[in-house]
Short mmCIF file of C-alpha atoms in Angstrom, two decimals:
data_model
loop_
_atom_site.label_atom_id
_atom_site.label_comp_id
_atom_site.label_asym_id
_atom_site.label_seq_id
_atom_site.Cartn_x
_atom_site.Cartn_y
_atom_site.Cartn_z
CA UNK A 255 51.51 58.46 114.94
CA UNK A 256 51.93 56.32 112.08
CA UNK A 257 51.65 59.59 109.59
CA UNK A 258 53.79 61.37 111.32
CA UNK A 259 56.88 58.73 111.02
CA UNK A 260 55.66 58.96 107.41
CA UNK A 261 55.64 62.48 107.43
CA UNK A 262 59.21 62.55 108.82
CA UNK A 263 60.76 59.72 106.95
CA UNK A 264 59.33 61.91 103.38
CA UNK A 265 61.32 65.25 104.75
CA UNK A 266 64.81 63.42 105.03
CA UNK A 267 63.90 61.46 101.69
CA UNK A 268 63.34 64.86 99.46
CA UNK A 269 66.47 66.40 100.97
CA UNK A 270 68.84 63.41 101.42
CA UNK A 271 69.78 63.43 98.07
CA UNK A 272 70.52 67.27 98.42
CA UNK A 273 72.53 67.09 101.77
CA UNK A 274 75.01 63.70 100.45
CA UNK A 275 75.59 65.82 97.56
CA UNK A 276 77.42 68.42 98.66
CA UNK A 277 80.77 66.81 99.33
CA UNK A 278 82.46 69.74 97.41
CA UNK A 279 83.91 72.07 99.83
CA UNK A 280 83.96 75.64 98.40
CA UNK A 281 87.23 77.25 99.96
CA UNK A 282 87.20 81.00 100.63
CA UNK A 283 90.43 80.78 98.83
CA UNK A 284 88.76 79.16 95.58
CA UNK A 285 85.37 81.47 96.01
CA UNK A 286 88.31 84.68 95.46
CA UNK A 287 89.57 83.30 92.74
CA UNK A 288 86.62 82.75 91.26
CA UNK A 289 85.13 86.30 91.55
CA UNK A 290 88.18 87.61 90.31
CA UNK A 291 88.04 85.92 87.04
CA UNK A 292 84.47 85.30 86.85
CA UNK A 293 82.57 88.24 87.47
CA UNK A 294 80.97 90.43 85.19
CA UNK A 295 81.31 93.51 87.45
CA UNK A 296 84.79 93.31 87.51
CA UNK A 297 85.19 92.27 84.42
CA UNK A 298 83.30 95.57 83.03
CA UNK A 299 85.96 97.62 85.57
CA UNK A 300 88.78 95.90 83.83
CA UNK A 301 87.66 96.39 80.36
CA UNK A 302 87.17 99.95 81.61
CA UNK A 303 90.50 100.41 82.19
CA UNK A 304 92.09 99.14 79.29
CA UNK A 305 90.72 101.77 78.10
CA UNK A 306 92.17 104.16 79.90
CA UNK A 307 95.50 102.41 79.07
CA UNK A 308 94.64 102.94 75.61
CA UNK A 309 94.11 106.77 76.45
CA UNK A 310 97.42 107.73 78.56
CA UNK A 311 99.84 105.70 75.16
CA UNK A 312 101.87 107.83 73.51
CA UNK A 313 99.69 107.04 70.42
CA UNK A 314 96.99 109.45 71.51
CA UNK A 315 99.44 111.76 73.05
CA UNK A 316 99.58 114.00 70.23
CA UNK A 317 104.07 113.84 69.97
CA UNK A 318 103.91 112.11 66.77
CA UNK A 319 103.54 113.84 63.71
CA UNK A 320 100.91 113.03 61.34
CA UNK A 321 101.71 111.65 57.89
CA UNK A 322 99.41 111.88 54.84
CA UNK A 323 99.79 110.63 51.45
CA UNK A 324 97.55 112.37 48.30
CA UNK A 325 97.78 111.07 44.63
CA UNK A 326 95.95 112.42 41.99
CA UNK A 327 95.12 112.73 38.04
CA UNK A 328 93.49 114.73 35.39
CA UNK A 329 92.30 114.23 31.18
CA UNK A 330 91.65 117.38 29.57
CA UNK A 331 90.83 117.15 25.97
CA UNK A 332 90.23 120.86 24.21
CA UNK A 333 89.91 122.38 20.72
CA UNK A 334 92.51 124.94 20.18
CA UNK A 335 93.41 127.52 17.78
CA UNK A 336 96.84 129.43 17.75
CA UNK A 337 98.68 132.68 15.61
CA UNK A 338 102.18 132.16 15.06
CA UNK A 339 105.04 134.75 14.58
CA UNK A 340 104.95 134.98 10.76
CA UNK A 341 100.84 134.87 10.69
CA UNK A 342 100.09 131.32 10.13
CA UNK A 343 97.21 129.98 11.84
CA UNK A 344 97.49 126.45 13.89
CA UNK A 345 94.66 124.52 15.19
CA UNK A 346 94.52 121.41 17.23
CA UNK A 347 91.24 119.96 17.58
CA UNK A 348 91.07 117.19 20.41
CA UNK A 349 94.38 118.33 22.23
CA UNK A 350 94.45 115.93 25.22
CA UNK A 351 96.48 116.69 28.54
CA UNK A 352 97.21 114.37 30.82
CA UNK A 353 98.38 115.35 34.33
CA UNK A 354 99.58 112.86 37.36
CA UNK A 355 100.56 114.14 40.72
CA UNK A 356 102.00 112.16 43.81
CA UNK A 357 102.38 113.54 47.43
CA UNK A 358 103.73 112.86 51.47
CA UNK A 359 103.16 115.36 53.30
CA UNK A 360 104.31 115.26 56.98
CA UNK A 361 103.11 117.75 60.10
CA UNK A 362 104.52 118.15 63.04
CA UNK A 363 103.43 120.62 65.97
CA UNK A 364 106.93 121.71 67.91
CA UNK A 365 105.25 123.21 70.31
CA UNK A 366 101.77 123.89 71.25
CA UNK A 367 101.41 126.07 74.22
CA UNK A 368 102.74 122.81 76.57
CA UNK A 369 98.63 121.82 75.79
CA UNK A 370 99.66 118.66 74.52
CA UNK A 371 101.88 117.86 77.74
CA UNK A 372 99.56 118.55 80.27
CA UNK A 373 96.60 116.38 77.76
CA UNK A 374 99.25 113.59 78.16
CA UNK A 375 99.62 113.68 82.44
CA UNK A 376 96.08 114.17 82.62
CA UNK A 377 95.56 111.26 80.31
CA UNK A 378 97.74 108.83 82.71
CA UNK A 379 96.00 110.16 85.62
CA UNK A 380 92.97 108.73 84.35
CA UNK A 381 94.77 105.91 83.53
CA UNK A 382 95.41 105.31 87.13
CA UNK A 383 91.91 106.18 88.40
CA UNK A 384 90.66 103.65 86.60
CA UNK A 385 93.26 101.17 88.15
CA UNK A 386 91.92 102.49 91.10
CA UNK A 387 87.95 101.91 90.38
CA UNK A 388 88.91 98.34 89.75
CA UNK A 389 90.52 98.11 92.74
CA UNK A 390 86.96 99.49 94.76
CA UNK A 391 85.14 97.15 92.53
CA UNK A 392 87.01 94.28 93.55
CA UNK A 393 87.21 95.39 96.79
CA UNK A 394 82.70 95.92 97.07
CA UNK A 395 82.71 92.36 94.94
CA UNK A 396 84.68 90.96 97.66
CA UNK A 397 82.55 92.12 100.62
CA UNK A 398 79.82 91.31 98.76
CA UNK A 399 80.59 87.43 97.79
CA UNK A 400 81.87 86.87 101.91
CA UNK A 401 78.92 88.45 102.98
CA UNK A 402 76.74 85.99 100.80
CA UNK A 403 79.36 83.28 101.43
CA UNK A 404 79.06 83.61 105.25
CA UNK A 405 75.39 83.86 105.09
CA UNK A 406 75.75 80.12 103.03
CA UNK A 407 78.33 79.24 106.02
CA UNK A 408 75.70 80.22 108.65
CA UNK A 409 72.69 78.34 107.12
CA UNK A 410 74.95 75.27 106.79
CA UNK A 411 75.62 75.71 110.30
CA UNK A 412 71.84 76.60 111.25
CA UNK A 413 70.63 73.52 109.72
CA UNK A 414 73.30 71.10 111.71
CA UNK A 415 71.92 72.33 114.39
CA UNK A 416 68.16 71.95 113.40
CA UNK A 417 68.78 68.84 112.60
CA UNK A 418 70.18 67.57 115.96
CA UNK A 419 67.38 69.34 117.67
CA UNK A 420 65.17 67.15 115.25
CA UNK A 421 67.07 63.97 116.63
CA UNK A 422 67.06 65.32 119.86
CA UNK A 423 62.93 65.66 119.90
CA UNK A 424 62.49 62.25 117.71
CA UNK A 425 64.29 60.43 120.90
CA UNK A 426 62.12 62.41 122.95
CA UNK A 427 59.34 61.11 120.91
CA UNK A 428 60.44 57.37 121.01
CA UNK A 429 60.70 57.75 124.81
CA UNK A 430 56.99 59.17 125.16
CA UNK A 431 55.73 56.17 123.54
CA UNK A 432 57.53 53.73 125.70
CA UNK A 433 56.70 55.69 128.71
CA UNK A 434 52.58 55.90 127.29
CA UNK A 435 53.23 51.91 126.48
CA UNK A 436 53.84 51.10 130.11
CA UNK A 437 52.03 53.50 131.24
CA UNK A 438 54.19 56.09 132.94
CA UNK A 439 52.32 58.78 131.31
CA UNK A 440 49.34 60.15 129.65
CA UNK A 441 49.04 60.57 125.84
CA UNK A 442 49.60 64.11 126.41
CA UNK A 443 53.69 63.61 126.39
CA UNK A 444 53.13 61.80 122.84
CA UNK A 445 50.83 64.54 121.10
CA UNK A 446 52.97 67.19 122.46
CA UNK A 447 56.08 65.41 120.99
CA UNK A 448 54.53 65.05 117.76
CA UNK A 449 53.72 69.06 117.62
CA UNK A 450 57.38 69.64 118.16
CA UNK A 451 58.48 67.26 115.93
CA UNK A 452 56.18 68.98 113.41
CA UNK A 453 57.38 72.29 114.46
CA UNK A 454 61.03 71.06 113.90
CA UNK A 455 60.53 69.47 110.75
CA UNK A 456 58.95 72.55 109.28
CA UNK A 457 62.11 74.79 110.71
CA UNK A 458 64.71 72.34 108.83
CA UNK A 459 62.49 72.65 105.48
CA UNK A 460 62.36 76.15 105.92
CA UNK A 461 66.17 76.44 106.90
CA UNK A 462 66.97 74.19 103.85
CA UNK A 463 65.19 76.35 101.42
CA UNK A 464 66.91 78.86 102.37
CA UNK A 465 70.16 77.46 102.17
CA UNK A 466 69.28 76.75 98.84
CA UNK A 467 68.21 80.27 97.59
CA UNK A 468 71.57 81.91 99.53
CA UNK A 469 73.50 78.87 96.85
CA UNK A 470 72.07 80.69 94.03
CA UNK A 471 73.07 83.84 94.76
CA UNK A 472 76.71 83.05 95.69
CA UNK A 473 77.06 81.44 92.72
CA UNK A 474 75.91 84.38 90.81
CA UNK A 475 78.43 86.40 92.52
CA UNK A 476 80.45 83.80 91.18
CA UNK A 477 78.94 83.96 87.70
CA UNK A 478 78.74 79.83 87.27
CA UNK A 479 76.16 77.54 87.36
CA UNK A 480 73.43 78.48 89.58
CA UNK A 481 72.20 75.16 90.41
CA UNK A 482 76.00 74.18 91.56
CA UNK A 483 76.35 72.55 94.72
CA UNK A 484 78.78 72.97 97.26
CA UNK A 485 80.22 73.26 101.37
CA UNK A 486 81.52 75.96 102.63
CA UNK A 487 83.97 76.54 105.19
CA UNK A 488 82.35 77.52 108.63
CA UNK A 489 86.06 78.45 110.10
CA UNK A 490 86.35 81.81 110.75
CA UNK A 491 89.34 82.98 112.10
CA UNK A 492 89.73 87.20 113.36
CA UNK A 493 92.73 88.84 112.74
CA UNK A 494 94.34 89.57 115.83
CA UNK A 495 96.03 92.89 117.38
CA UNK A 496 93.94 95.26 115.42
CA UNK A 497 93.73 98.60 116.71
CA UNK A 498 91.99 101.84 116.15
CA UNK A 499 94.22 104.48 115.45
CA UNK A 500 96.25 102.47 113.53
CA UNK A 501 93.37 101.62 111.35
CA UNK A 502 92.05 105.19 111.07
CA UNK A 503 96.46 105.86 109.61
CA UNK A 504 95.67 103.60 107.47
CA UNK A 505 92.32 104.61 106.12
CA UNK A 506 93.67 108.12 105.80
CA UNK A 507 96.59 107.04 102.99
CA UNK A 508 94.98 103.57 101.63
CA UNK A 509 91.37 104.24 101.24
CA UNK A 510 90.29 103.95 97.49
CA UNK A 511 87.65 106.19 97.77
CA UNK A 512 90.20 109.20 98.91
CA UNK A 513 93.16 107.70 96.38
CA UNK A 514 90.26 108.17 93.61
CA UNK A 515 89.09 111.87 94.54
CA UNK A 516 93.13 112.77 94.76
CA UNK A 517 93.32 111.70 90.96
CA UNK A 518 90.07 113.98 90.56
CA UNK A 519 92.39 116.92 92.13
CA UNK A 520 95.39 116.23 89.99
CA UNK A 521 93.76 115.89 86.61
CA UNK A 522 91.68 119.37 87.49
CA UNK A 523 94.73 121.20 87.81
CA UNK A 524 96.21 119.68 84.72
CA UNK A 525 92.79 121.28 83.08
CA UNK A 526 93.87 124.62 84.06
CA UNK A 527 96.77 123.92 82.87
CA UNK A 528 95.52 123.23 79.48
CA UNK A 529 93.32 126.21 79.26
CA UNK A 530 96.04 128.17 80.00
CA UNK A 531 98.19 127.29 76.73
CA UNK A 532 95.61 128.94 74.91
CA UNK A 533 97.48 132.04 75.88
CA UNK A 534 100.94 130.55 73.82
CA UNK A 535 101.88 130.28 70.30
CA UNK A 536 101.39 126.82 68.38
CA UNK A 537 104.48 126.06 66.26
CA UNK A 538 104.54 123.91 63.50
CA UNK A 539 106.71 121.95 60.33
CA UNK A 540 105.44 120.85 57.69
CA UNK A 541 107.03 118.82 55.23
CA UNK A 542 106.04 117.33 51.37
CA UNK A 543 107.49 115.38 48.77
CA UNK A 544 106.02 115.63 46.11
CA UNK A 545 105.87 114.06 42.35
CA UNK A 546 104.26 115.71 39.20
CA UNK A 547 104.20 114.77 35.56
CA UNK A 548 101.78 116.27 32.52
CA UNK A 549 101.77 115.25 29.02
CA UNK A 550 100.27 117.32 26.04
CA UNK A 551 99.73 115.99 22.30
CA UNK A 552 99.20 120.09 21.42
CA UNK A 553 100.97 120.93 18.55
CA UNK A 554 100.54 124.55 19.74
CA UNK A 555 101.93 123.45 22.96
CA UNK A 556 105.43 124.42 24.10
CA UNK A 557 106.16 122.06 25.72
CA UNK A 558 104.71 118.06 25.18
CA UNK A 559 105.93 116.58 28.41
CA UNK A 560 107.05 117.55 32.02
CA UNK A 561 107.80 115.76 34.89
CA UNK A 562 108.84 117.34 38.44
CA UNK A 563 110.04 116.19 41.39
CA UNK A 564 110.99 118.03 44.66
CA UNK A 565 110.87 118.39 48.45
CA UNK A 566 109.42 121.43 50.10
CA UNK A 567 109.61 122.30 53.87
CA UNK A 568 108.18 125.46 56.07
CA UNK A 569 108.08 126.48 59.47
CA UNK A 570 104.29 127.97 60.45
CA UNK A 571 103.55 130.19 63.72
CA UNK A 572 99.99 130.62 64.75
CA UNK A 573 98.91 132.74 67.95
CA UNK A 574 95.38 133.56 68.45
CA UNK A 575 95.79 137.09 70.28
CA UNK A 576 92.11 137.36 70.89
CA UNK A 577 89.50 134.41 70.99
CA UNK A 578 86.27 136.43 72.41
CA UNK A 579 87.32 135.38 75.74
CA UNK A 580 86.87 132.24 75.24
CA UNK A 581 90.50 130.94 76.68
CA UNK A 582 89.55 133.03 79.79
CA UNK A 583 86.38 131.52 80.47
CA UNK A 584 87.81 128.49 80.18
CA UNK A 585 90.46 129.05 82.53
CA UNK A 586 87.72 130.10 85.33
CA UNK A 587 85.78 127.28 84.74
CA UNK A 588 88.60 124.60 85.60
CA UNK A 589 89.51 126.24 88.70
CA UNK A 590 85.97 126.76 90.00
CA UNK A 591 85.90 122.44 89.44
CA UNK A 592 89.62 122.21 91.15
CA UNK A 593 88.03 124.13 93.86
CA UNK A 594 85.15 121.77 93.60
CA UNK A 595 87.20 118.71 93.81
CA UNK A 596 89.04 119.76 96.67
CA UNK A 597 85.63 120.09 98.76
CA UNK A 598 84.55 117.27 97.45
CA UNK A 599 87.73 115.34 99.21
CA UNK A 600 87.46 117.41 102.44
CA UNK A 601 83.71 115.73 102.44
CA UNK A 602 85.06 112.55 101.29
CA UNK A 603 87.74 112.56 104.31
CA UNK A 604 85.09 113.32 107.14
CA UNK A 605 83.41 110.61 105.64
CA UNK A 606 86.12 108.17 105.68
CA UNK A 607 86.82 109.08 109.13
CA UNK A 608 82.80 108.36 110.25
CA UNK A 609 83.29 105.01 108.35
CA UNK A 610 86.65 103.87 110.03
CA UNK A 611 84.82 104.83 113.65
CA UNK A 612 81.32 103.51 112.92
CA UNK A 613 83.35 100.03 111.58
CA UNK A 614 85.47 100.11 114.44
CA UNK A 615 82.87 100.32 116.93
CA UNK A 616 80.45 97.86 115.31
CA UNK A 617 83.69 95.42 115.68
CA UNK A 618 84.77 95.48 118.64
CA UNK A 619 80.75 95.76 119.97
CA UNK A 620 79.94 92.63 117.37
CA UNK A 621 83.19 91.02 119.20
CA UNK A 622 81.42 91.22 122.69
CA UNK A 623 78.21 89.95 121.76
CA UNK A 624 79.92 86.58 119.75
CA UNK A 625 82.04 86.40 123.81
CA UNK A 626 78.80 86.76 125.53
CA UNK A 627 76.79 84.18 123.12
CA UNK A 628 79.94 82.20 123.48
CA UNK A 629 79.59 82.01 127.44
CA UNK A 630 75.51 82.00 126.94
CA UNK A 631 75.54 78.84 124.65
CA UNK A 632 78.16 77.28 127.26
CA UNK A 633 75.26 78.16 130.05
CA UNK A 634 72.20 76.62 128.17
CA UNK A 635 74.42 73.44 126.86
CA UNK A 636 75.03 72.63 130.63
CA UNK A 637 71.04 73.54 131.68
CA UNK A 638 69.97 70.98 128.79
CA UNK A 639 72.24 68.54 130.16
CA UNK A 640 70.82 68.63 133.78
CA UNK A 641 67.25 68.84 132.25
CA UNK A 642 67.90 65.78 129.93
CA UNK A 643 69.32 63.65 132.62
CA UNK A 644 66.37 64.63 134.92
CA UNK A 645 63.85 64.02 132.41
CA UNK A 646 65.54 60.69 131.81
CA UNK A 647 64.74 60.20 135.61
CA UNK A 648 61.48 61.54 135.63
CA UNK A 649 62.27 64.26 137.49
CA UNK A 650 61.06 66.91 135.30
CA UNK A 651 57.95 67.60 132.64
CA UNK A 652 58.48 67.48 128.83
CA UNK A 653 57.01 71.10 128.96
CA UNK A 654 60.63 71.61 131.24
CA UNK A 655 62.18 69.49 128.61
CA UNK A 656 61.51 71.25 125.46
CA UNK A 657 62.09 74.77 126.58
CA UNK A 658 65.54 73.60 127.80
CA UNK A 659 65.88 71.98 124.12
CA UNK A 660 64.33 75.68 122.45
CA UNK A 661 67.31 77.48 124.67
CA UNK A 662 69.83 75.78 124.06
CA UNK A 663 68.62 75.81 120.12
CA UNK A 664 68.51 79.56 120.11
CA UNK A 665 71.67 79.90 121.82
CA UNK A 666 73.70 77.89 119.19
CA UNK A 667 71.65 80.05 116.10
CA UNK A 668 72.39 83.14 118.12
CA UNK A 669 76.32 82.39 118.86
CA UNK A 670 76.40 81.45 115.11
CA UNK A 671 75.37 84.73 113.69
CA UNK A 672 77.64 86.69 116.11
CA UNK A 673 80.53 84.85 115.16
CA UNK A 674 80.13 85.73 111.42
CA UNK A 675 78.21 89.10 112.07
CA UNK A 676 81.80 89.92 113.92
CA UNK A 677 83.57 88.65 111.02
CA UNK A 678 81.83 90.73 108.67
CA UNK A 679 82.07 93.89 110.88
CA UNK A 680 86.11 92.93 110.55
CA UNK A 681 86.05 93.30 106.69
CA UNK A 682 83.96 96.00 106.68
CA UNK A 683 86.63 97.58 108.76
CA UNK A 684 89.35 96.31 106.79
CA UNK A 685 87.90 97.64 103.16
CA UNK A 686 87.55 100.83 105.27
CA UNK A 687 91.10 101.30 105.87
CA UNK A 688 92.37 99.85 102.57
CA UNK A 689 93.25 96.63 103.80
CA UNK A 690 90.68 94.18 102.21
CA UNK A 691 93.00 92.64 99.84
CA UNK A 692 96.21 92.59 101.79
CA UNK A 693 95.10 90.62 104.25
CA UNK A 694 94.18 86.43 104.03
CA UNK A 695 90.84 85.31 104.45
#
């Protein structure tokens, strides 16, 4: 008996420490904000679509003209040897001539087949996908940190309620020894106390642990200190009036997953699009100024220096009339894949529609069971009452005793994990139909 108060006082020792210091409560509000600026998922999806911001400017859009700038210079040194008019012979040994030449030339395509164009809307679709993929990131980050976050909330909540059952059975203990002391009882009450006592003790260290290891991973989610310690919030509060065809509307023109295969769609037909100008004319100016100067120490030369300076301009038409087939091929490829992408969102839809359903159902079925625990943890409180006041009279075995303590113990674990299994069903729904950041949490 004596170990086992030892035994008991060591547990509460090792975590006491662990439970006083977590008097930081860890909003849901502050747990959003974090993930949002913290985490490396979404960070990649954001960097991801800079990029694609980068893609759909006007800088890689092909309407500016290109500018180009050449400079150049020769030496040429020669032996020369030259006939006049009236028969005298010149030479010139070591002639040197010295040329210089400066140039900006500027290119501009007028018109390219409308390529260029349809490049450019294709470009900003992509653009907007990728606003879109950070959107679903954020929106499977945020599932994923409440579904981690409730798990924390439930554990919390788990070991409360371990922990009373542990007072509950060490007053149960204390009253077996009294009872053996005066002898109302055999020792039996006291071992059997003990053995539940043991068995509690080894519940809260196991519910602890895992409280612990469920920390970690929130706050990896998080992407801060993994040893950071913290509350969270138990409340959990449903959104009310929700309704399932209203939900299913609202899957049907918010859902990420359809708003990203619609972009798929759009940017295949701007492909075709672009295959097709293969079939028009480029047209193109081109434009120099230009800079030019030689020097010659020739006697034989007529003239010693020269310098030129001018401005040239021309107007170019290319039109490949025949590529091979090439263009054509081209052309059948991209709408084979617009054909493609339009199954693909026909699958994507029935899908979407199984989801909404499948959500909706485990909802509304996740609501029922958290009313029934509700009513069954009402039940069992109000058994373990009677039982308690009839053990206190004698009026009933501790074998009665405990099993009224073990229902009532499972009732209040089970009503806890239907009230945040229901919750999660709810934003499982809600990312479904679009709604997972529009709503508060």
């Amino acid at each position: 008996m004596k170990k086992m108060r030892q035994y008991t006082l060591l547990l509460f020792l090792i975590f006491g420490l662990y439970v006083h210091a977590q008097d930081q409560v860890l909003s849901k509000e502050e747990a959003i904000d974090m993930v949002l600026e913290n985490n490396l998922s979404i960070q990649v999806a954001k960097n991801a679509k800079l990029i694609g911001d980068n893609n759909a400017n006007i800088l890689n859009s092909g309407y500016l003209p290109t500018v180009t700038a050449n400079a150049g210079g020769s030496i040429d040194k020669q032996n020369s040897e030259g006939v006049l008019a009236n028969g005298d012979t010149r030479t010139a040994e070591g002639a040197e001539t010295r040329r210089y030449n400066a140039s900006v030339n500027v290119n501009y395509v007028l018109f390219d087949g409308l390529g260029r164009h349809y490049n450019y809307k294709s470009f900003q679709e992509r653009s907007q996908q990728t606003e879109l993929q950070v959107r679903q990131t954020i929106e499977n980050t945020i599932l994923q940190l409440f579904t981690v976050y409730y798990e924390v909330a439930r554990l919390t909540e788990n070991t409360h309620t371990l922990e009373q059952a542990m007072e509950i059975s060490k007053d149960r203990l204390k009253r077996a020894q009294y009872q053996f002391e005066y002898g109302q009882n055999t020792g039996l009450d006291v071992l059997n106390a003990e053995v539940d006592i043991n068995t509690d003790s080894i519940n809260l260290l196991n519910s602890r642990q895992l409280l612990r290891n469920t920390m970690r991973d929130l706050n990896l989610i998080l992407n801060r200190d993994l040893t950071e310690l913290f509350v969270a919030d138990t409340t959990v509060n449903f959104i009310p009036g929700l309704q399932m065809e209203s939900m299913y509307n609202e899957a049907k023109m918010n859902n990420v997953r359809l708003q990203i295969v619609e972009k798929d769609i759009n940017i295949s037909d701007y492909s075709i699009k672009v295959a097709r100008s293969g079939f028009l004319p480029t047209i193109g100016l081109t434009g120099t100024y230009g800079w030019n100067e030689s020097n010659n120490n020739s006697p034989l030369a007529f003239t010693l220096q020269n310098t030129s300076t001018g401005v040239t301009g021309s107007i170019n038409l290319s039109w490949n009339l025949f590529d091979g087939g090439s263009t054509i091929t081209g052309i059948k490829n991209a709408k084979i894949n617009f054909a493609n992408q339009e199954l693909a969102k026909k699958q994507i839809a029935l899908e979407v529609e199984r989801d909404i359903r499948n959500a909706w159902d485990s909802y509304s079925n996740a609501l029922y069971v958290l009313e029934v625990q509700e009513k069954n943890l009402q039940t069992n409180q109000n058994n373990f009452n009677r039982t308690d006041e009839r053990y206190k009279l004698g009026r009933v075995t501790s074998i009665e005793f405990r099993q009224a303590q073990l229902n009532l113990l499972n009732a209040e674990l089970a009503k806890s994990q239907a009230k945040y299994n229901a919750k999660l069903a709810e934003l499982v729904m809600l990312q479904v139909s679009g709604q997972l950041l529009n709503v508060e949490f």
